[in-house]
Each structure stands twice: as C-alpha cells, then as structure tokens.
XYZ file of C-alpha atoms in Angstrom:
568
model
C -7.005 -53.952 -24.777
C -9.670 -51.638 -23.324
C -10.444 -51.659 -19.284
C -13.916 -51.715 -17.835
C -14.769 -49.608 -15.374
C -15.083 -51.791 -12.669
C -11.370 -52.679 -13.080
C -10.370 -49.266 -13.089
C -12.390 -49.095 -9.870
C -10.104 -52.080 -8.396
C -7.513 -50.674 -9.720
C -8.047 -46.855 -8.074
C -8.306 -48.591 -4.731
C -5.446 -50.664 -4.902
C -3.011 -48.485 -6.752
C -1.424 -45.385 -4.089
C -0.480 -43.375 -7.246
C -4.340 -43.600 -7.922
C -5.337 -42.342 -4.786
C -2.238 -39.279 -5.468
C -2.906 -37.871 -8.662
C -6.678 -38.308 -7.946
C -6.474 -36.096 -4.896
C -3.882 -33.690 -6.012
C -6.387 -33.299 -9.422
C -9.379 -32.644 -7.306
C -7.034 -30.643 -4.736
C -6.086 -28.169 -7.419
C -9.514 -28.765 -9.775
C -11.887 -27.173 -7.065
C -10.064 -23.958 -6.311
C -9.197 -23.560 -10.409
C -12.698 -23.271 -11.020
C -13.688 -21.750 -8.362
C -10.478 -18.991 -8.708
C -11.494 -19.165 -12.831
C -15.355 -18.683 -12.358
C -15.085 -15.742 -9.623
C -12.658 -13.870 -11.381
C -14.289 -14.696 -14.674
C -17.477 -12.883 -12.563
C -15.754 -9.909 -10.651
C -13.789 -8.680 -13.822
C -16.498 -8.800 -16.260
C -18.380 -7.264 -13.547
C -16.020 -4.593 -12.912
C -15.164 -4.073 -16.956
C -18.802 -4.092 -17.802
C -19.579 -1.344 -14.786
C -16.415 0.378 -15.881
C -17.336 0.656 -19.653
C -20.761 1.359 -18.963
C -19.903 4.512 -17.135
C -17.580 5.442 -19.305
C -20.033 5.797 -22.185
C -22.418 7.485 -19.934
C -19.313 10.347 -19.419
C -18.327 10.228 -23.328
C -22.398 10.728 -23.865
C -22.443 13.870 -21.547
C -19.466 14.936 -22.859
C -20.501 15.222 -26.372
C -23.383 16.932 -24.999
C -21.811 19.526 -23.287
C -19.703 19.148 -26.754
C -22.773 19.919 -28.692
C -24.259 21.798 -26.279
C -21.074 24.421 -26.273
C -20.737 25.317 -29.419
C -25.017 26.067 -30.141
C -24.754 28.024 -26.818
C -22.145 30.516 -28.288
C -23.508 30.787 -31.498
C -26.869 31.101 -29.269
C -25.424 33.989 -27.671
C -23.697 35.568 -30.630
C -27.065 35.996 -32.037
C -28.751 36.851 -28.393
C -25.964 39.781 -28.759
C -26.772 40.765 -32.510
C -30.104 41.490 -31.921
C -30.031 43.677 -28.275
C -28.308 45.276 -30.691
C -30.877 45.465 -33.628
C -32.843 45.962 -30.611
C -31.476 49.041 -28.770
C -33.357 52.288 -28.540
C -30.781 54.062 -29.664
C -29.820 52.075 -33.124
C -30.415 54.507 -35.246
C -29.680 52.478 -38.827
C -31.098 50.848 -41.784
C -33.952 53.445 -42.433
C -33.817 51.956 -45.762
C -33.330 48.289 -46.260
C -31.259 48.725 -49.903
C -29.058 52.288 -48.953
C -29.566 55.125 -51.639
C -27.482 57.748 -49.614
C -23.800 58.068 -48.484
C -25.740 58.072 -44.833
C -26.858 55.006 -46.013
C -24.573 52.588 -47.134
C -21.870 54.175 -43.808
C -24.880 52.539 -41.740
C -24.994 49.186 -43.882
C -21.351 49.419 -43.057
C -21.025 49.988 -39.396
C -23.830 46.857 -38.873
C -21.852 44.520 -41.346
C -18.442 45.733 -39.594
C -20.790 44.552 -36.525
C -21.758 41.240 -37.763
C -17.452 40.897 -38.935
C -16.695 41.261 -34.871
C -18.665 38.567 -33.943
C -17.139 35.503 -36.526
C -14.527 33.342 -34.980
C -11.714 31.073 -36.747
C -14.205 28.020 -37.422
C -16.835 30.383 -38.136
C -18.379 30.410 -41.984
C -20.043 33.582 -41.877
C -22.855 35.769 -39.927
C -25.994 36.971 -41.983
C -29.226 39.040 -41.417
C -31.434 38.328 -44.561
C -34.571 40.098 -44.739
C -38.275 39.045 -46.291
C -37.108 40.800 -49.999
C -33.983 38.667 -50.231
C -31.254 41.439 -49.657
C -28.717 40.468 -46.979
C -26.160 42.209 -44.567
C -23.209 40.618 -43.449
C -20.068 39.955 -45.900
C -20.881 39.043 -49.644
C -20.380 35.130 -49.839
C -23.830 33.593 -50.286
C -25.489 33.094 -53.474
C -29.488 34.371 -52.028
C -31.227 32.136 -55.301
C -28.499 29.005 -54.143
C -29.688 29.216 -50.788
C -33.768 29.815 -52.047
C -33.423 26.473 -54.325
C -31.789 24.779 -50.822
C -34.816 26.213 -48.689
C -33.092 26.894 -45.453
C -35.491 29.652 -44.999
C -38.730 27.639 -46.073
C -38.312 25.162 -44.631
C -37.262 27.110 -40.941
C -39.237 25.010 -38.006
C -38.303 27.282 -34.706
C -37.546 24.679 -31.501
C -37.011 26.158 -27.864
C -36.886 29.828 -27.583
C -37.921 30.481 -31.881
C -34.407 29.253 -32.445
C -33.424 26.391 -35.457
C -30.632 24.711 -34.900
C -29.230 22.299 -37.753
C -25.850 20.150 -39.148
C -26.133 20.197 -43.043
C -23.794 20.435 -46.541
C -24.319 24.371 -47.007
C -24.495 24.954 -50.741
C -25.510 28.520 -51.131
C -22.005 30.294 -50.945
C -20.450 31.764 -53.724
C -18.050 28.748 -55.968
C -14.790 29.918 -54.643
C -16.048 29.264 -51.157
C -18.337 26.183 -51.725
C -16.735 23.209 -50.489
C -17.820 19.505 -51.426
C -18.300 17.704 -48.061
C -18.525 20.242 -45.894
C -20.807 20.350 -42.832
C -21.584 23.167 -40.746
C -23.970 23.948 -37.788
C -25.942 26.989 -38.558
C -28.106 28.682 -36.191
C -32.000 30.127 -37.107
C -33.513 32.740 -35.529
C -36.524 35.001 -36.916
C -36.230 39.454 -35.855
C -40.082 39.514 -34.758
C -41.883 43.023 -33.141
C -40.285 44.832 -35.581
C -41.861 47.787 -37.142
C -38.896 48.534 -39.875
C -37.859 46.067 -42.555
C -36.907 43.840 -40.160
C -39.592 41.928 -39.391
C -39.819 38.539 -40.092
C -35.572 39.200 -41.403
C -33.338 35.939 -39.676
C -30.197 35.871 -38.027
C -28.517 32.951 -40.185
C -24.908 31.819 -38.045
C -22.705 28.951 -39.728
C -19.954 27.481 -38.144
C -17.379 25.012 -39.779
C -18.709 21.749 -37.867
C -15.397 19.241 -38.919
C -14.513 19.296 -34.978
C -17.793 18.717 -33.993
C -18.085 15.672 -36.292
C -14.775 15.093 -35.917
C -15.659 14.319 -32.381
C -18.503 11.691 -33.094
C -16.449 9.596 -35.578
C -13.938 9.514 -32.987
C -16.419 8.220 -30.815
C -18.357 6.025 -33.179
C -14.850 4.092 -32.836
C -13.643 4.285 -29.732
C -16.609 2.634 -28.260
C -18.317 1.026 -32.145
C -21.162 3.135 -31.222
C -23.752 4.606 -33.138
C -25.498 8.530 -32.211
C -28.841 9.575 -33.528
C -29.084 13.202 -32.520
C -33.388 14.024 -33.111
C -35.108 17.254 -32.513
C -38.678 18.156 -31.357
C -40.299 17.163 -34.566
C -37.916 13.993 -35.350
C -35.919 15.331 -37.981
C -32.275 13.958 -38.265
C -29.920 16.575 -37.356
C -26.827 13.621 -37.390
C -26.980 10.042 -37.521
C -23.937 7.512 -37.567
C -23.690 6.777 -41.116
C -22.558 3.215 -41.515
C -25.870 1.031 -41.275
C -27.372 -0.564 -37.798
C -30.014 -1.953 -36.985
C -31.594 -1.317 -33.674
C -32.417 -3.976 -30.743
C -33.730 -4.189 -27.540
C -30.686 -5.607 -26.233
C -28.579 -2.584 -27.123
C -27.283 -0.958 -24.375
C -28.451 2.846 -25.206
C -28.106 6.156 -23.948
C -30.005 9.170 -24.322
C -28.757 12.743 -23.207
C -31.028 15.815 -24.165
C -29.116 19.424 -24.297
C -29.549 22.061 -22.360
C -29.689 24.685 -25.427
C -31.902 23.126 -28.012
C -34.723 20.437 -28.728
C -31.518 18.254 -29.845
C -32.405 14.284 -28.210
C -28.725 12.419 -28.606
C -29.096 9.158 -28.711
C -25.697 6.849 -27.802
C -26.655 3.121 -29.067
C -23.763 0.229 -28.786
C -24.756 -3.223 -29.802
C -24.500 -6.239 -27.187
C -22.149 -7.787 -28.056
C -19.999 -5.056 -28.706
C -20.853 -3.854 -25.077
C -19.875 -7.462 -23.347
C -17.432 -8.295 -26.041
C -14.764 -7.806 -23.536
C -16.380 -10.125 -20.721
C -16.953 -12.706 -23.970
C -12.496 -12.495 -23.728
C -11.780 -12.759 -20.599
C -13.963 -15.869 -20.681
C -12.610 -17.730 -23.482
C -9.881 -16.733 -22.003
C -10.309 -17.543 -17.880
C -11.317 -21.692 -19.867
C -8.030 -21.552 -21.719
C -6.178 -20.915 -18.718
C -8.188 -22.879 -16.427
C -7.766 -25.964 -18.777
C -4.005 -25.473 -18.742
C -3.387 -25.464 -15.617
C -5.956 -28.604 -15.170
C -3.644 -30.404 -17.700
C -0.299 -29.230 -16.201
C -2.181 -30.047 -12.784
C -2.313 -33.154 -14.141
C 0.851 -34.120 -15.265
C 2.669 -31.975 -12.787
C 0.249 -35.061 -10.393
C 1.743 -37.953 -12.323
C 5.302 -37.127 -12.274
C 5.284 -36.477 -8.323
C 3.266 -39.753 -6.975
C 5.203 -41.852 -9.524
C 8.007 -40.895 -8.251
C 7.196 -40.352 -4.366
C 5.572 -43.673 -5.264
C 9.308 -45.144 -5.929
C 10.604 -44.155 -2.846
C 7.878 -45.428 -1.018
C 8.588 -48.828 -2.445
C 12.347 -48.641 -1.275
C 11.443 -47.869 1.995
C 8.851 -50.658 2.857
C 11.739 -53.431 1.656
C 14.325 -51.946 3.783
C 12.043 -52.003 6.622
C 11.240 -55.405 5.455
C 14.539 -56.536 5.462
C 15.238 -55.062 8.985
C 11.989 -56.650 10.226
C 13.942 -59.998 9.902
C 17.039 -59.456 11.679
C 19.299 -57.827 9.083
C 20.058 -54.455 11.481
C 23.072 -53.665 9.006
C 20.459 -52.549 6.080
C 20.249 -49.204 5.307
C 17.880 -46.466 2.958
C 19.704 -44.842 0.362
C 18.869 -40.412 1.299
C 18.961 -39.433 -1.767
C 16.736 -36.188 -0.821
C 16.241 -33.006 2.032
C 12.535 -33.631 2.211
C 10.248 -35.630 4.407
C 10.977 -38.565 3.185
C 14.582 -38.419 3.076
C 14.274 -37.705 6.744
C 12.217 -40.150 7.616
C 14.882 -42.489 5.964
C 17.950 -40.222 7.706
C 16.103 -40.921 11.092
C 15.590 -44.576 10.218
C 19.109 -45.447 9.122
C 20.082 -43.680 12.651
C 17.346 -46.314 14.584
C 19.909 -48.775 14.912
C 22.669 -46.584 16.289
C 20.107 -44.238 18.872
C 19.575 -48.498 19.717
C 22.954 -49.064 21.024
C 24.052 -45.978 22.763
C 20.763 -45.515 24.359
C 21.696 -46.989 27.379
C 25.204 -45.587 27.726
C 23.343 -42.507 27.523
C 20.552 -42.608 30.551
C 23.895 -43.886 32.387
C 25.571 -40.721 31.482
C 22.197 -38.755 32.148
C 22.415 -40.145 35.492
C 25.288 -39.937 36.585
C 25.266 -35.761 35.251
C 22.153 -35.977 37.442
C 23.539 -36.806 41.029
C 27.017 -35.209 40.063
C 25.000 -32.058 39.610
C 22.797 -33.165 43.197
C 25.663 -32.864 45.112
C 27.175 -29.779 43.282
C 23.921 -28.022 44.521
C 24.586 -28.912 48.265
C 28.362 -28.143 48.239
C 27.651 -24.291 47.055
C 24.747 -23.740 50.071
C 27.436 -25.345 52.396
C 30.277 -23.102 51.670
C 28.342 -19.868 51.769
C 26.730 -21.031 54.829
C 30.953 -21.603 55.847
C 32.096 -18.586 54.815
C 29.978 -15.937 56.910
C 30.247 -17.650 59.906
C 33.220 -18.014 59.593
C 33.197 -14.270 59.247
C 30.870 -14.117 61.923
C 33.468 -15.412 64.258
C 36.589 -13.698 63.081
C 34.442 -10.895 63.709
C 33.209 -11.359 66.917
C 37.205 -11.963 68.005
C 38.076 -8.832 66.550
C 34.804 -7.270 68.043
C 36.707 -8.345 71.657
C 39.942 -7.323 70.903
C 39.027 -3.488 69.801
C 40.277 -3.604 66.400
C 37.046 -1.319 65.245
C 38.491 -0.994 61.740
C 38.506 -4.385 61.582
C 35.317 -5.640 62.940
C 33.662 -3.370 60.406
C 35.170 -4.171 57.917
C 34.736 -7.419 58.183
C 30.626 -5.726 58.817
C 30.179 -4.392 55.927
C 32.020 -7.820 53.450
C 29.521 -9.564 55.600
C 26.449 -8.092 54.540
C 28.043 -8.422 50.555
C 28.155 -11.241 50.646
C 25.605 -12.367 52.509
C 23.348 -10.051 49.487
C 25.495 -11.786 46.935
C 25.397 -15.477 47.970
C 22.677 -15.529 47.984
C 20.836 -17.146 44.788
C 17.497 -17.812 46.362
C 16.605 -14.446 44.837
C 18.019 -13.051 41.403
C 15.806 -9.764 41.589
C 15.602 -8.129 44.010
C 14.325 -3.952 44.583
C 16.310 -1.157 43.893
C 16.635 -0.044 47.679
C 18.393 -3.340 48.267
C 20.314 -2.816 45.549
C 21.902 0.298 47.073
C 22.143 -1.580 50.376
C 24.863 -3.451 48.811
C 27.182 -0.446 47.229
C 26.402 0.998 50.624
C 28.581 -1.894 52.333
C 30.624 -2.227 49.938
C 31.544 1.817 50.103
C 32.205 1.256 53.386
C 34.908 -0.825 52.860
C 36.548 1.170 50.242
C 36.251 4.041 52.782
C 38.415 1.851 55.563
C 40.600 0.702 52.551
C 41.325 4.207 50.885
C 40.026 7.322 53.389
C 37.723 9.347 52.752
C 39.502 10.632 49.150
C 35.887 9.968 47.956
C 32.737 11.036 47.557
C 29.323 9.368 46.984
C 25.936 10.756 45.956
C 22.766 9.926 45.163
C 19.686 12.088 42.928
C 17.165 10.349 43.720
C 14.393 12.121 41.048
C 10.824 10.873 42.664
C 11.648 7.601 41.119
C 9.712 4.400 44.630
C 12.419 2.456 44.909
C 11.448 -0.580 45.993
C 8.891 -0.802 42.910
C 12.345 -0.872 40.349
C 13.647 -4.243 40.166
C 17.080 -5.202 39.262
C 19.012 -7.609 38.698
C 21.339 -8.797 42.717
C 24.323 -8.288 42.227
C 24.115 -5.649 39.158
C 25.754 -1.919 40.497
C 28.000 -3.581 43.063
C 30.946 -4.974 39.215
C 29.681 -1.236 37.957
C 31.391 0.879 41.041
C 33.700 -2.105 41.830
C 35.189 -1.315 38.448
C 34.896 2.702 38.692
C 37.751 1.348 41.594
C 39.820 -1.236 39.881
C 40.421 1.091 36.582
C 39.184 4.623 37.615
C 40.592 6.123 39.884
C 43.952 6.303 41.006
C 44.518 5.298 44.869
C 40.594 5.390 45.456
C 40.423 9.059 45.029
C 37.372 11.065 42.693
C 33.725 12.166 42.306
C 30.700 8.335 42.197
C 27.679 10.206 41.391
C 24.707 7.775 40.760
C 21.691 9.972 39.811
C 17.630 7.895 39.120
C 15.062 9.127 36.942
C 12.168 7.792 35.764
C 12.179 8.428 31.018
C 9.363 7.165 28.955
C 8.588 4.584 30.750
C 11.028 2.960 32.483
C 13.898 4.077 35.006
C 17.051 5.560 34.213
C 20.384 4.931 36.556
C 23.379 6.907 36.233
C 26.371 5.991 37.401
C 29.118 8.661 36.425
C 32.562 8.463 37.922
C 35.346 11.215 37.334
C 38.298 9.292 36.517
C 40.809 7.782 33.611
C 37.960 7.724 30.957
C 38.057 4.065 28.624
C 40.030 4.064 25.711
C 37.853 4.277 22.533
C 38.946 0.724 21.277
C 38.390 -1.032 24.438
C 34.750 0.834 24.680
C 33.320 0.146 21.266
C 34.156 -3.532 21.862
C 32.751 -2.726 25.818
C 29.380 -4.496 25.595
C 30.903 -7.558 23.139
C 30.653 -10.826 24.281
C 33.785 -11.871 26.718
C 36.255 -14.148 26.287
C 39.483 -15.260 27.579
C 41.425 -11.976 26.065
C 39.219 -9.721 27.244
C 39.604 -7.835 30.429
C 37.675 -8.450 33.366
C 36.759 -4.841 32.767
C 34.878 -6.237 30.005
C 33.602 -9.310 31.521
C 31.885 -7.069 33.879
C 30.642 -5.401 31.720
C 29.029 -7.844 29.459
C 27.494 -9.653 32.179
C 25.696 -7.109 34.002
C 24.421 -5.937 31.175
C 23.611 -9.878 29.612
C 21.377 -10.281 33.274
C 19.399 -7.613 32.718
C 18.939 -8.136 28.939
C 17.307 -11.533 30.466
C 15.304 -10.814 33.171
C 13.715 -8.066 31.083
C 14.380 -8.191 27.153
C 16.792 -6.080 25.028
C 15.134 -3.152 25.478
C 17.090 -3.061 29.063
C 20.585 -3.167 29.910
C 23.754 -0.892 29.974
C 25.561 1.575 27.301
C 28.409 3.134 27.976
C 29.778 6.698 27.129
C 33.310 7.669 28.088
C 36.596 9.770 27.399
C 40.273 9.992 27.872
C 40.983 11.917 31.495
C 36.696 13.238 31.556
C 35.695 10.433 33.371
C 32.642 7.720 32.213
C 29.150 7.364 32.679
C 27.075 4.260 32.862
C 23.690 4.026 31.960
C 21.536 1.770 33.366
C 17.681 1.129 31.778
C 15.694 -1.351 33.840
C 11.516 -1.413 33.430
C 9.258 0.564 35.273
C 5.704 0.695 36.161
C 5.051 4.414 37.099
C 2.468 4.495 40.720
C -1.343 5.565 39.851
C-alpha cells in the first residue's frame, strides 16, 4: 500500500516524532553539507597549492642539479683552455711526438688532463682535426667518426655544446650497453699551432642525473623534456605522453647552457588528490547523514514515549488523582521534569506551613535586631555611669580603665560600620593597650613603624587588630611582659601590616592548622586567627588575609595583607 504525498504531509503535521526527526535531520544536514563543502574546498586548495609549490621547487631543483653538473664540466674545460692558451705553455710543438722531448711534453699534457678527472668522469680528451687525440687511450677515433659526434657539433651559449647520449666510441672493454653520459664539446680557436680547430671533449657519467629524473617522474607522474635552442631533444621521458593544453607545466632555463627544461604533469595527476578528497568527503557526509537519520529516529521515538507517559499522568492529576506519580527513569530534562511534577503535590501541602515558619523567623529576627541595638546602648550607658562615679570618688585608675574600655567596646559594638580606616583601628588598639598597661604595668613596649603609608587611605574590617593583639597578651607574654612591633608598608599594590612579638611562639602542629576552619575542639587563639583571616577574604578577596610565622621561644609574626591604591 502506498501513501499519497498529501497523507505524508498530514502525518508530518500531526506527528511530533516526524517533526523532531525532520528538525534533527535539518539541523545536522546543513552543518554537515557546509562543513563538507568548505573542508573539501579548503583542503583541496591547500593541497593543490602545496603540490604546485612542490612541483615548482622540484623543477627548480632539477635545474640546479643540471646546472651544477654542467658548470663543473664547463669549469674543467675553461681551466684546460687557459692552460693551452698560456704564453708560458711550451709543449706540443708537433702533433705526433717524434722526439723524446715531444713525448715528455705529451705525457705532461695528458697528466694535466688526468688530474681533472673526478669519480664520475668518463674521460677528458683533446681531439685534433686530423683525428689524433690527447688523453687516456680509451677511445676509438674511427668509431667516433662513425658516430658523428664532432661532425654534428653545433655550439650553443659561449661556443659550448652539451648533450646527453650513449657513448659508442670507447674501446670494447669500456663500452657499456645503455650507458648514458653528459658530454661537453668546445672548439679551440685563435691558435696558431695545430691545436687550431681542435676539440675539448669531456664526458661525465649521467647515471646520478638520470636517476634524479626518474625518481621525480615516478614521484609526481610528470614528463620531463630537455631541449636546446635549436629544438634538439637532449632528454625526454621514455613513456608515451600526449601533451594537452590542460596540463600543468613548469619551464626552467639553464643558467649554464641554452637548455630548456620542461616539466609537464597531466591535469588528472595534478588534481588527483583533490578528486580523492572530494570522493571521501562525499562518502563521509553521506555516512554522517545516515547515522544522523538513525540517531534522530531512535532519539525522537524514546523522547515521544516519555512525553506521552507524562501527558497521561497529568491528565490523571487533572481529574483529582493527586496520589498519581510519574516514573523517573533518567536524570535529563524530562527526568527532572517528572521529578519536579512528583514533588509538586508535596510542595502544595507544605507551602502554608513553610510560609508560617518563615514569617515566624522573620519576626524573631526583627526582635533580635532590636535587642542587639538595646544591649550595647545599655552597656555603654552603664559603663559611663560607673566611670563618672569613679571620677567623683577620685579612683583615677578605675576611671581611665573604664574610659578606655568604653572606647574599645564602642568601636567593637558599632555594627553600622563594618569597614573602617586604618587610623581608626589603631586608635582602638591604643585604648586596648592602655587597659593592659593599667592591668600589667609598664612591662611591655609597643611601637609602630609607618613607611609612608597614609593611614586614612587604607580600609580594614572593624575589630581586625584587637583580637590579634589580645592573643599576644593571653598566649605569648608571661604576665604581660614583652615587645610588640607593628610595621606598615606598601607592597606591590597592597598594604602589608606586620605584627611581631617576642613571646613564647607557637607549636609547629598548631601553627600548621592556625588558619583552618574553627571547630569546637579548636582553641580560642586559632578561632580568632581564622575569623580575622576569613573576614578579610570575604571583604576584599582571597588575595588578601593573614599569614602566620612562628618559632618556639623566638616569637610570632602575623602578616596582614590589605588592598591599597597608592595616591598619585
């Protein structure tokens, strides 16, 4: 049975699963197609550019290798020619030596030629017009005449002729079938002796150069063709190849001779990588779309089943069955939705009680706030009355202690200002120390060293220094005796307060846990340190706070880092 297109459209409109599947497919298809297209475009462009640069550089490398070989041969020929044209040169008065002196001169020239031979040099010769030659006795002049090497000599740049050919003019022992050499011919001119019109012949084994050509051809599937200015083919790839206008061609000119080096790569070979990338891109995108479709269908089916189950449960709750619950089988959004729905009824039952509890806590908090406002006021008024009574009765020590205590309590119980200036905090410390002096006498010393920090510009949480100084008297000093030093200095955009005493010091075990969170088992000294450190961090951030260093019997130093903006 076939379904008409209008039926499919109607199903798509009514089916949420179809809509989800199509939506997921659409969301996956567009990015995949765009990603595949741009990935193919960019990668193929990059590979083609890299391959083009590689081919051009390789062609330039071929030219360099050719020029290097030819330049070395040309240098050898030039050196031989300079030797022959030297005015001091007195040898070779006769072409064929008939005297012992002539034989020695010929041997001297041949030793000179032999000295220019290298590992890959096949032979170096000077051949006269009559066919007589100088050099090692390794060639057959008759074969050379049959070969027509000298007869076909047509000089190129600078009267030099270069060629790559198979030498057939060597004696049988040295003739290797299929061997190729690079030959150089230069005709000697402007000589008044029998050397006029003679040829300098240098032949070098071409195996290394030909191997380089073959490796390049195998690597890039290119065709190499080398011609001279007279369109004579010096070298050409052996395999058959039809040149086309679409081929990628690099042309290089030799800097030593008139050779023209043409490297040609067929269009299909040059863009072969792009075709492979395009094929794999299409296959990858097609496979990804198929996987996306299957994934979309399975995902939407499971999703729709869970929605239907939730819908049925809501309908039951809508008719009054509040004890209905939805099965929670996952922790995703639908699972959390089902969990929230299950908690909805319970929340409705507890909502009224929660509101009543919150209202009660709110009233209790308001009463406690009023109580905190009344108690400090009552305490300070009572201390003021006691101070006045002591003053009337002439108890000056009691009067001063109550005065300083009132100042300390007034600063500590003033909840309206949590952050105060450093000079205000130091005033409270001064009042606290006055109380300790009345208590212990003049057995301790207290000095402040300020290294140019404006105290009013430094902000500090209220009641920061007083617990630290109090710890010194209760835990570090014996009967209040000792020295207290407070240093204030700027330190890299902050203010560093160093509170130092020469008391008992702190045990290492307690020192290591000094700034850890306070628990019931912790001492009051540790709780005070921890609270001060946490208050500074809460107000200014974790860059600031306390650092405690101590040694048993050598005292304790507390470093307090606070924020500070230097005045300009």
